[in-house]
Structures are given as structure tokens and as C-alpha cells.
Amino acid sequence: MPTMTAAERRERDRQEFNVFLATCPSRQLLDRLSDKWVGLVICALQPGSLRFSELARAVAGVSQKMLTQTLRSLERDGLVEREVTPSVPVRVDYRLTDLGRSLLPLMAAVQDWAEHHMREVTAAREEYDRAS
Amino acid sequence: MPTMTAAERRERDRQEFNVFLATCPSRQLLDRLSDKWVGLVICALQPGSLRFSELARAVAGVSQKMLTQTLRSLERDGLVEREVTPSVPVRVDYRLTDLGRSLLPLMAAVQDWAEHHMREVTAAREEYDRAS
DNA sequence: CGGAATCCAAAGGGATACTG
DNA sequence: CAGTATCCCTTTGGATTCCG
């Protein structure tokens, strides 16, 4: 198995994966990343590991069902690790994997953008609604 | 009206907007940005303005209804501009606004991440499914 | 060509009850 | 505490038709 440079790996990925193709696996992955709760959960885990209930409190508005579902998919995709402490009652902690942590700055950047450009978007909406 | 430094504006936004609050307007904006098609449409418009039909072809798999709906919301939020040429048949072009262009690198980064980490995610899924 | 409008099936997601 | 399972309402979104 020949060694590849980083540039060669990028080129190989570029040929094999393309989010603009409807059936490409990376498109499905992008859909997961675009999930309503995925970004918030990942950023909530930035400071370190959190228990299920702490996570539920951090991400306001998420239902227990949606949080469980989101965490399962993140765990399956290798972005989050789950650790169970078999005490009574049971204690479950979640933390980012290295892969999940590599995604963190991107998700945080989008959230920052939303917070910092809210005023301009609001102004644009009022303008649009007035015109129509 | 006193002049604010960029740092002061950031601090004001930080106090007023927080995506982790369920009812915060920025949370709704984040939900829009997390839409399945928003990122793809914005990145498709990166090279320059595109007609409706060109956009539909660039973003494979999007239906005409979804593309229209996505473009309307982007236009309303001030991220995309719509230009109508009243010829027969009519010609409609879309292009990013400055605000939309400021979001472009963030969306592109997430898509790049999806394409470049697909293998690791696939491996994680196989591992997870084998274990369960 | 670039939509708007309607219909309808499928998926999303909340509330509740129950369990180890 | 941290889920799973079920019910059921709401939203999403594709297919189709029609229009300027």
C-alpha cells in the first residue's frame, strides 16, 4: 500500500465524494450535519463531557426523544463517545471524539454567524415584507 | 448615537442573541441555515449569478418546489438577490448578496468536512453496527 | 422558463407511559 | 437517571397541473 501525501488524499476524496451529487454518501452526511440539533449538541459538548440531563438543559428546547436520537446518530457516526457508569441510578456521560472535535469549530462558526448577523437578517426581512 | 467599536458590538450581540435559548431569534435563524438545501444553494452560487434552471441542475436532487421555497427564504433574509429579465420566456437570475457571501466560506467548510471525513464516518458506522 | 397552487403520502417530532 | 415504546398530530416535500 503506497504512502499518499495529504494532497493526494484530498484529490482522491474530491473525485470520490461530492455533496452536489444527490446519491453521494457525503450528501447524506451533510444532511445529518444539517440536522436541527446536531450543531447545538456538538457545541454544547465543547467544554468537556456532559451527562444526559446536563446536555438536555444546555440545549434548551430539545425533547428527550430528539436528544436521544441525535446522540445515537452522533455516536454511530463516531463524533461522540458514550460512557456508562453502572451506579444506581445509572450515570451516562457524553463527550466529543477527536473526529467530533474537528467539526466543532465549523459548527461554532455558523452559530456565531447567526448570532452576529441577526440584526441584518431582521432588517432584510422587514424590507422584504414591506415591499410585498 | 455613540459610536461602537467592533468589540462593543460583539458584546452587545452576545448578550442579546444566543442560539442555545429556545426562543431566541438567532435560534430560528440557525434552523434556517441548517436547512437541507440552504448550504448547497449558497455554495452553488459561489462562482457568480445563476439562472433558476442552472441552479436546479447544479443542486442535484432538489425539486422545483423546494428550490423555489429555499430561494424565497434566502431572498427574504437578504442572502440572495433575484433579478428578473422580462423577456419571453422570462429569465430569472440569482446571486449572493454581500451578506450571503459572508456566509459562504462557513457553509463550504462544512461541506468540505463532509467530503473529507466520509471514510472515517463510514468506518465508525460499520464498527457501531457490528457491535450492536 | 419560472414559477404558484393543490393534493397527498411520508417523515418528523411532541406527549405520555413504562422500565432497568 | 436515562432511556424505550407507543400514539398521534404536524410538517415536509414530491408529483402534478396550470399560468404569465
mmCIF file of C-alpha atoms (C1' of nucleotides) in Angstrom:
data_model
loop_
_atom_site.group_PDB
_atom_site.id
_atom_site.type_symbol
_atom_site.label_atom_id
_atom_site.label_comp_id
_atom_site.label_asym_id
_atom_site.label_seq_id
_atom_site.Cartn_x
_atom_site.Cartn_y
_atom_site.Cartn_z
ATOM 1 C CA MET A 1 0.000 0.000 0.000
ATOM 2 C CA PRO A 2 1.753 3.117 -1.263
ATOM 3 C CA THR A 3 2.006 6.140 1.017
ATOM 4 C CA MET A 4 -0.143 9.090 -0.002
ATOM 5 C CA THR A 5 0.536 12.731 0.636
ATOM 6 C CA ALA A 6 -2.214 14.849 2.121
ATOM 7 C CA ALA A 7 -2.671 16.471 -1.273
ATOM 8 C CA GLU A 8 -3.128 13.097 -2.932
ATOM 9 C CA ARG A 9 -5.706 12.093 -0.332
ATOM 10 C CA ARG A 10 -7.632 15.316 -0.902
ATOM 11 C CA GLU A 11 -7.645 14.745 -4.638
ATOM 12 C CA ARG A 12 -8.874 11.180 -4.192
ATOM 13 C CA ASP A 13 -11.697 12.369 -1.892
ATOM 14 C CA ARG A 14 -12.624 15.110 -4.336
ATOM 15 C CA GLN A 15 -13.120 12.560 -7.100
ATOM 16 C CA GLU A 16 -14.975 10.102 -4.931
ATOM 17 C CA PHE A 17 -17.151 12.352 -2.760
ATOM 18 C CA ASN A 18 -19.208 15.318 -3.888
ATOM 19 C CA VAL A 19 -22.096 16.775 -1.893
ATOM 20 C CA PHE A 20 -23.639 18.162 -5.080
ATOM 21 C CA LEU A 21 -24.446 14.669 -6.296
ATOM 22 C CA ALA A 22 -27.800 13.540 -4.959
ATOM 23 C CA THR A 23 -26.791 9.960 -4.264
ATOM 24 C CA CYS A 24 -23.308 10.571 -2.899
ATOM 25 C CA PRO A 25 -22.766 9.344 0.674
ATOM 26 C CA SER A 26 -21.272 12.702 1.592
ATOM 27 C CA ARG A 27 -24.608 14.295 0.722
ATOM 28 C CA GLN A 28 -26.299 12.119 3.305
ATOM 29 C CA LEU A 29 -23.614 13.023 5.798
ATOM 30 C CA LEU A 30 -24.161 16.694 5.048
ATOM 31 C CA ASP A 31 -27.865 16.166 5.680
ATOM 32 C CA ARG A 32 -27.057 14.763 9.105
ATOM 33 C CA LEU A 33 -24.795 17.700 9.891
ATOM 34 C CA SER A 34 -27.619 19.990 8.817
ATOM 35 C CA ASP A 35 -29.875 18.448 11.437
ATOM 36 C CA LYS A 36 -31.615 20.909 13.713
ATOM 37 C CA TRP A 37 -29.900 19.657 16.887
ATOM 38 C CA VAL A 38 -26.546 18.246 15.760
ATOM 39 C CA GLY A 39 -24.658 21.538 15.759
ATOM 40 C CA LEU A 40 -26.033 22.608 19.109
ATOM 41 C CA VAL A 41 -25.205 19.300 20.792
ATOM 42 C CA ILE A 42 -21.667 19.300 19.436
ATOM 43 C CA CYS A 43 -21.047 22.856 20.602
ATOM 44 C CA ALA A 44 -22.612 22.127 23.977
ATOM 45 C CA LEU A 45 -20.019 19.395 24.426
ATOM 46 C CA GLN A 46 -17.149 21.747 23.694
ATOM 47 C CA PRO A 47 -16.163 22.395 27.356
ATOM 48 C CA GLY A 48 -15.941 18.664 28.060
ATOM 49 C CA SER A 49 -18.075 15.676 28.891
ATOM 50 C CA LEU A 50 -21.682 16.162 29.991
ATOM 51 C CA ARG A 51 -24.373 13.953 31.434
ATOM 52 C CA PHE A 52 -27.583 13.366 29.519
ATOM 53 C CA SER A 53 -29.583 15.660 31.796
ATOM 54 C CA GLU A 54 -26.945 18.385 31.660
ATOM 55 C CA LEU A 55 -26.989 18.220 27.897
ATOM 56 C CA ALA A 56 -30.771 18.470 27.886
ATOM 57 C CA ARG A 57 -30.552 21.618 29.983
ATOM 58 C CA ALA A 58 -27.771 23.129 27.875
ATOM 59 C CA VAL A 59 -29.658 22.693 24.629
ATOM 60 C CA ALA A 60 -32.887 24.436 25.576
ATOM 61 C CA GLY A 61 -35.994 23.256 23.807
ATOM 62 C CA VAL A 62 -34.805 19.812 22.794
ATOM 63 C CA SER A 63 -37.120 16.976 23.740
ATOM 64 C CA GLN A 64 -35.764 13.879 25.418
ATOM 65 C CA LYS A 65 -36.672 11.838 22.367
ATOM 66 C CA MET A 66 -34.826 14.130 19.961
ATOM 67 C CA LEU A 67 -31.775 14.375 22.219
ATOM 68 C CA THR A 68 -31.517 10.602 22.483
ATOM 69 C CA GLN A 69 -31.956 10.206 18.757
ATOM 70 C CA THR A 70 -29.371 12.884 17.986
ATOM 71 C CA LEU A 71 -26.833 11.393 20.385
ATOM 72 C CA ARG A 72 -27.308 7.910 18.922
ATOM 73 C CA SER A 73 -26.635 9.128 15.403
ATOM 74 C CA LEU A 74 -23.609 11.130 16.545
ATOM 75 C CA GLU A 75 -22.281 8.106 18.396
ATOM 76 C CA ARG A 76 -22.807 5.872 15.387
ATOM 77 C CA ASP A 77 -21.007 8.331 13.139
ATOM 78 C CA GLY A 78 -18.061 8.386 15.526
ATOM 79 C CA LEU A 79 -18.441 12.026 16.566
ATOM 80 C CA VAL A 80 -19.461 11.389 20.163
ATOM 81 C CA GLU A 81 -18.485 8.795 22.766
ATOM 82 C CA ARG A 82 -20.879 7.429 25.358
ATOM 83 C CA GLU A 83 -19.715 6.282 28.755
ATOM 84 C CA VAL A 84 -21.999 4.429 31.132
ATOM 85 C CA THR A 85 -21.331 4.270 34.855
ATOM 86 C CA PRO A 86 -23.465 1.411 36.226
ATOM 87 C CA SER A 87 -24.322 3.067 39.513
ATOM 88 C CA VAL A 88 -27.840 3.373 40.909
ATOM 89 C CA PRO A 89 -29.239 5.383 39.360
ATOM 90 C CA VAL A 90 -27.196 4.934 36.231
ATOM 91 C CA ARG A 91 -24.947 7.744 35.054
ATOM 92 C CA VAL A 92 -24.257 8.372 31.357
ATOM 93 C CA ASP A 93 -21.687 10.837 30.066
ATOM 94 C CA TYR A 94 -21.125 12.039 26.536
ATOM 95 C CA ARG A 95 -18.026 13.627 25.091
ATOM 96 C CA LEU A 96 -16.664 14.515 21.685
ATOM 97 C CA THR A 97 -14.279 12.197 19.905
ATOM 98 C CA ASP A 98 -11.296 13.629 18.028
ATOM 99 C CA LEU A 99 -13.382 13.451 14.878
ATOM 100 C CA GLY A 100 -16.241 15.308 16.554
ATOM 101 C CA ARG A 101 -13.826 17.872 17.885
ATOM 102 C CA SER A 102 -12.540 18.526 14.370
ATOM 103 C CA LEU A 103 -16.060 19.509 13.380
ATOM 104 C CA LEU A 104 -16.589 21.773 16.372
ATOM 105 C CA PRO A 105 -15.013 24.999 15.047
ATOM 106 C CA LEU A 106 -17.097 24.793 11.867
ATOM 107 C CA MET A 107 -20.367 24.409 13.716
ATOM 108 C CA ALA A 108 -19.421 27.114 16.191
ATOM 109 C CA ALA A 109 -18.619 29.455 13.311
ATOM 110 C CA VAL A 110 -22.078 29.017 11.806
ATOM 111 C CA GLN A 111 -23.700 29.660 15.177
ATOM 112 C CA ASP A 112 -21.595 32.757 15.689
ATOM 113 C CA TRP A 113 -22.622 33.955 12.277
ATOM 114 C CA ALA A 114 -26.290 33.513 13.181
ATOM 115 C CA GLU A 115 -25.890 35.451 16.404
ATOM 116 C CA HIS A 116 -23.816 38.256 14.904
ATOM 117 C CA HIS A 117 -25.888 38.823 11.754
ATOM 118 C CA MET A 118 -29.321 38.570 13.285
ATOM 119 C CA ARG A 119 -29.899 42.312 13.021
ATOM 120 C CA GLU A 120 -29.063 42.471 9.316
ATOM 121 C CA VAL A 121 -31.321 39.497 8.600
ATOM 122 C CA THR A 122 -34.159 41.018 10.598
ATOM 123 C CA ALA A 123 -33.779 44.280 8.682
ATOM 124 C CA ALA A 124 -33.780 42.406 5.364
ATOM 125 C CA ARG A 125 -36.963 40.577 6.338
ATOM 126 C CA GLU A 126 -38.773 43.768 7.254
ATOM 127 C CA GLU A 127 -37.687 45.316 3.983
ATOM 128 C CA TYR A 128 -38.862 42.268 2.042
ATOM 129 C CA ASP A 129 -42.202 42.057 3.835
ATOM 130 C CA ARG A 130 -42.826 45.767 3.369
ATOM 131 C CA ALA A 131 -42.185 45.533 -0.367
ATOM 132 C CA SER A 132 -44.508 42.578 -0.869
ATOM 133 C CA MET B 1 -25.919 57.779 18.881
ATOM 134 C CA PRO B 2 -22.482 56.886 20.234
ATOM 135 C CA THR B 3 -20.020 55.094 18.023
ATOM 136 C CA MET B 4 -19.369 51.466 18.958
ATOM 137 C CA THR B 5 -16.204 49.548 18.439
ATOM 138 C CA ALA B 6 -16.399 46.134 16.838
ATOM 139 C CA ALA B 7 -15.691 44.603 20.241
ATOM 140 C CA GLU B 8 -18.574 46.506 21.797
ATOM 141 C CA ARG B 9 -20.922 45.362 19.052
ATOM 142 C CA ARG B 10 -19.897 41.751 19.572
ATOM 143 C CA GLU B 11 -20.515 42.035 23.295
ATOM 144 C CA ARG B 12 -23.946 43.546 22.710
ATOM 145 C CA ASP B 13 -24.853 40.730 20.289
ATOM 146 C CA ARG B 14 -23.593 38.145 22.737
ATOM 147 C CA GLN B 15 -25.941 39.431 25.418
ATOM 148 C CA GLU B 16 -28.898 39.799 23.114
ATOM 149 C CA PHE B 17 -28.592 36.719 20.877
ATOM 150 C CA ASN B 18 -27.861 33.172 21.967
ATOM 151 C CA VAL B 19 -28.631 30.114 19.852
ATOM 152 C CA PHE B 20 -28.828 27.981 22.984
ATOM 153 C CA LEU B 21 -32.012 29.724 24.079
ATOM 154 C CA ALA B 22 -35.034 28.048 22.546
ATOM 155 C CA THR B 23 -36.949 31.254 21.828
ATOM 156 C CA CYS B 24 -34.056 33.407 20.660
ATOM 157 C CA PRO B 25 -34.427 34.727 17.099
ATOM 158 C CA SER B 26 -30.893 33.566 16.331
ATOM 159 C CA ARG B 27 -32.007 30.005 17.067
ATOM 160 C CA GLN B 28 -34.615 30.315 14.342
ATOM 161 C CA LEU B 29 -32.004 31.755 12.023
ATOM 162 C CA LEU B 30 -29.714 28.826 12.816
ATOM 163 C CA ASP B 31 -32.577 26.482 11.977
ATOM 164 C CA ARG B 32 -32.861 28.134 8.581
ATOM 165 C CA LEU B 33 -29.143 27.815 7.976
ATOM 166 C CA SER B 34 -29.417 24.150 8.957
ATOM 167 C CA ASP B 35 -31.929 23.588 6.182
ATOM 168 C CA LYS B 36 -31.181 20.695 3.876
ATOM 169 C CA TRP B 37 -30.784 22.878 0.765
ATOM 170 C CA VAL B 38 -29.612 26.272 2.022
ATOM 171 C CA GLY B 39 -25.913 25.410 2.197
ATOM 172 C CA LEU B 40 -25.883 23.746 -1.193
ATOM 173 C CA VAL B 41 -27.667 26.634 -2.900
ATOM 174 C CA ILE B 42 -25.341 29.204 -1.366
ATOM 175 C CA CYS B 43 -22.254 27.270 -2.427
ATOM 176 C CA ALA B 44 -23.670 26.685 -5.886
ATOM 177 C CA LEU B 45 -23.902 30.476 -6.265
ATOM 178 C CA GLN B 46 -20.267 30.956 -5.342
ATOM 179 C CA PRO B 47 -18.937 31.327 -8.918
ATOM 180 C CA GLY B 48 -21.488 34.030 -9.703
ATOM 181 C CA SER B 49 -25.099 34.525 -10.709
ATOM 182 C CA LEU B 50 -27.124 31.561 -11.985
ATOM 183 C CA ARG B 51 -30.495 31.109 -13.615
ATOM 184 C CA PHE B 52 -33.194 29.114 -11.879
ATOM 185 C CA SER B 53 -32.743 26.153 -14.194
ATOM 186 C CA GLU B 54 -28.962 26.225 -13.870
ATOM 187 C CA LEU B 55 -29.313 26.213 -10.109
ATOM 188 C CA ALA B 56 -31.685 23.265 -10.280
ATOM 189 C CA ARG B 57 -29.113 21.354 -12.293
ATOM 190 C CA ALA B 58 -26.222 22.325 -10.022
ATOM 191 C CA VAL B 59 -28.005 21.154 -6.879
ATOM 192 C CA ALA B 60 -28.852 17.632 -7.963
ATOM 193 C CA GLY B 61 -31.938 16.121 -6.399
ATOM 194 C CA VAL B 62 -33.722 19.307 -5.422
ATOM 195 C CA SER B 63 -37.319 19.580 -6.603
ATOM 196 C CA GLN B 64 -38.619 22.729 -8.225
ATOM 197 C CA LYS B 65 -40.844 23.364 -5.232
ATOM 198 C CA MET B 66 -38.020 23.075 -2.710
ATOM 199 C CA LEU B 67 -35.660 25.188 -4.776
ATOM 200 C CA THR B 68 -38.253 27.944 -5.096
ATOM 201 C CA GLN B 69 -39.026 27.793 -1.402
ATOM 202 C CA THR B 70 -35.337 27.868 -0.441
ATOM 203 C CA LEU B 71 -34.610 30.790 -2.753
ATOM 204 C CA ARG B 72 -37.559 32.770 -1.378
ATOM 205 C CA SER B 73 -36.378 32.368 2.187
ATOM 206 C CA LEU B 74 -32.822 33.261 1.245
ATOM 207 C CA GLU B 75 -34.053 36.327 -0.603
ATOM 208 C CA ARG B 76 -36.217 37.388 2.320
ATOM 209 C CA ASP B 77 -33.290 37.005 4.707
ATOM 210 C CA GLY B 78 -31.126 39.177 2.471
ATOM 211 C CA LEU B 79 -28.662 36.451 1.499
ATOM 212 C CA VAL B 80 -29.625 36.211 -2.161
ATOM 213 C CA GLU B 81 -30.737 38.737 -4.772
ATOM 214 C CA ARG B 82 -33.221 37.965 -7.504
ATOM 215 C CA GLU B 83 -33.096 39.662 -10.873
ATOM 216 C CA VAL B 84 -35.904 39.289 -13.396
ATOM 217 C CA THR B 85 -35.365 39.956 -17.096
ATOM 218 C CA PRO B 86 -38.854 40.369 -18.611
ATOM 219 C CA SER B 87 -38.089 38.678 -21.906
ATOM 220 C CA VAL B 88 -40.185 35.912 -23.450
ATOM 221 C CA PRO B 89 -39.743 33.476 -21.916
ATOM 222 C CA VAL B 90 -38.796 35.242 -18.727
ATOM 223 C CA ARG B 91 -35.267 34.931 -17.388
ATOM 224 C CA VAL B 92 -34.515 34.958 -13.660
ATOM 225 C CA ASP B 93 -31.043 35.164 -12.181
ATOM 226 C CA TYR B 94 -29.953 34.679 -8.597
ATOM 227 C CA ARG B 95 -26.763 35.856 -6.957
ATOM 228 C CA LEU B 96 -25.366 36.169 -3.457
ATOM 229 C CA THR B 97 -25.549 39.477 -1.619
ATOM 230 C CA ASP B 98 -22.574 40.650 0.449
ATOM 231 C CA LEU B 99 -24.277 39.163 3.484
ATOM 232 C CA GLY B 100 -24.760 35.863 1.708
ATOM 233 C CA ARG B 101 -21.182 35.911 0.552
ATOM 234 C CA SER B 102 -20.011 36.324 4.147
ATOM 235 C CA LEU B 103 -21.723 33.045 4.979
ATOM 236 C CA LEU B 104 -20.275 31.191 2.007
ATOM 237 C CA PRO B 105 -16.902 30.127 3.484
ATOM 238 C CA LEU B 106 -18.619 28.663 6.554
ATOM 239 C CA MET B 107 -21.023 26.556 4.528
ATOM 240 C CA ALA B 108 -18.254 25.481 2.168
ATOM 241 C CA ALA B 109 -16.147 24.410 5.138
ATOM 242 C CA VAL B 110 -18.905 22.141 6.453
ATOM 243 C CA GLN B 111 -19.354 20.585 3.018
ATOM 244 C CA ASP B 112 -15.619 20.046 2.683
ATOM 245 C CA TRP B 113 -15.616 18.401 6.077
ATOM 246 C CA ALA B 114 -18.374 16.036 4.982
ATOM 247 C CA GLU B 115 -16.497 15.080 1.824
ATOM 248 C CA HIS B 116 -13.124 14.666 3.504
ATOM 249 C CA HIS B 117 -14.272 12.684 6.551
ATOM 250 C CA MET B 118 -16.710 10.380 4.840
ATOM 251 C CA ARG B 119 -14.367 7.421 5.149
ATOM 252 C CA GLU B 120 -13.887 7.833 8.885
ATOM 253 C CA VAL B 121 -17.623 8.172 9.417
ATOM 254 C CA THR B 122 -18.331 5.101 7.317
ATOM 255 C CA ALA B 123 -15.772 3.123 9.317
ATOM 256 C CA ALA B 124 -17.329 4.324 12.590
ATOM 257 C CA ARG B 125 -20.771 3.239 11.408
ATOM 258 C CA GLU B 126 -19.603 -0.228 10.471
ATOM 259 C CA GLU B 127 -17.901 -0.567 13.842
ATOM 260 C CA TYR B 128 -21.046 0.603 15.658
ATOM 261 C CA ASP B 129 -23.369 -1.662 13.695
ATOM 262 C CA ARG B 130 -21.098 -4.658 14.201
ATOM 263 C CA ALA B 131 -21.005 -4.104 17.963
ATOM 264 C CA SER B 132 -24.777 -3.857 18.281
ATOM 265 C "C1'" DC C 1 -38.886 29.469 -18.373
ATOM 266 C "C1'" DG C 2 -40.021 30.178 -13.808
ATOM 267 C "C1'" DG C 3 -42.949 29.822 -11.069
ATOM 268 C "C1'" DA C 4 -47.850 29.202 -7.948
ATOM 269 C "C1'" DA C 5 -51.422 26.049 -6.289
ATOM 270 C "C1'" DT C 6 -53.277 21.769 -4.980
ATOM 271 C "C1'" DC C 7 -53.184 17.104 -3.400
ATOM 272 C "C1'" DC C 8 -51.441 13.559 -0.750
ATOM 273 C "C1'" DA C 9 -48.025 10.233 1.186
ATOM 274 C "C1'" DA C 10 -44.163 10.017 4.288
ATOM 275 C "C1'" DA C 11 -41.350 11.601 7.749
ATOM 276 C "C1'" DG C 12 -40.633 14.411 11.861
ATOM 277 C "C1'" DG C 13 -41.285 15.109 16.352
ATOM 278 C "C1'" DG C 14 -44.056 16.061 20.923
ATOM 279 C "C1'" DA C 15 -46.568 13.910 24.906
ATOM 280 C "C1'" DT C 16 -47.203 10.216 27.689
ATOM 281 C "C1'" DA C 17 -46.439 5.910 29.922
ATOM 282 C "C1'" DC C 18 -43.353 2.408 31.231
ATOM 283 C "C1'" DT C 19 -38.566 0.137 32.533
ATOM 284 C "C1'" DG C 20 -33.744 -1.248 34.289
ATOM 285 C "C1'" DC D 1 -31.397 8.873 35.709
ATOM 286 C "C1'" DA D 2 -31.521 7.624 31.199
ATOM 287 C "C1'" DG D 3 -33.619 5.818 28.427
ATOM 288 C "C1'" DT D 4 -37.508 2.736 25.149
ATOM 289 C "C1'" DA D 5 -42.122 2.267 23.131
ATOM 290 C "C1'" DT D 6 -46.417 3.910 21.545
ATOM 291 C "C1'" DC D 7 -49.697 7.119 19.980
ATOM 292 C "C1'" DC D 8 -50.864 10.734 17.108
ATOM 293 C "C1'" DC D 9 -50.697 15.269 15.313
ATOM 294 C "C1'" DT D 10 -47.930 18.351 12.395
ATOM 295 C "C1'" DT D 11 -44.742 19.404 8.969
ATOM 296 C "C1'" DT D 12 -42.231 18.241 4.900
ATOM 297 C "C1'" DG D 13 -41.837 17.597 0.431
ATOM 298 C "C1'" DG D 14 -42.717 15.067 -4.130
ATOM 299 C "C1'" DA D 15 -45.913 14.823 -8.189
ATOM 300 C "C1'" DT D 16 -48.958 17.042 -10.950
ATOM 301 C "C1'" DT D 17 -51.394 20.718 -13.090
ATOM 302 C "C1'" DC D 18 -51.932 25.323 -14.566
ATOM 303 C "C1'" DC D 19 -50.339 30.177 -15.726
ATOM 304 C "C1'" DG D 20 -47.897 34.763 -17.394
#
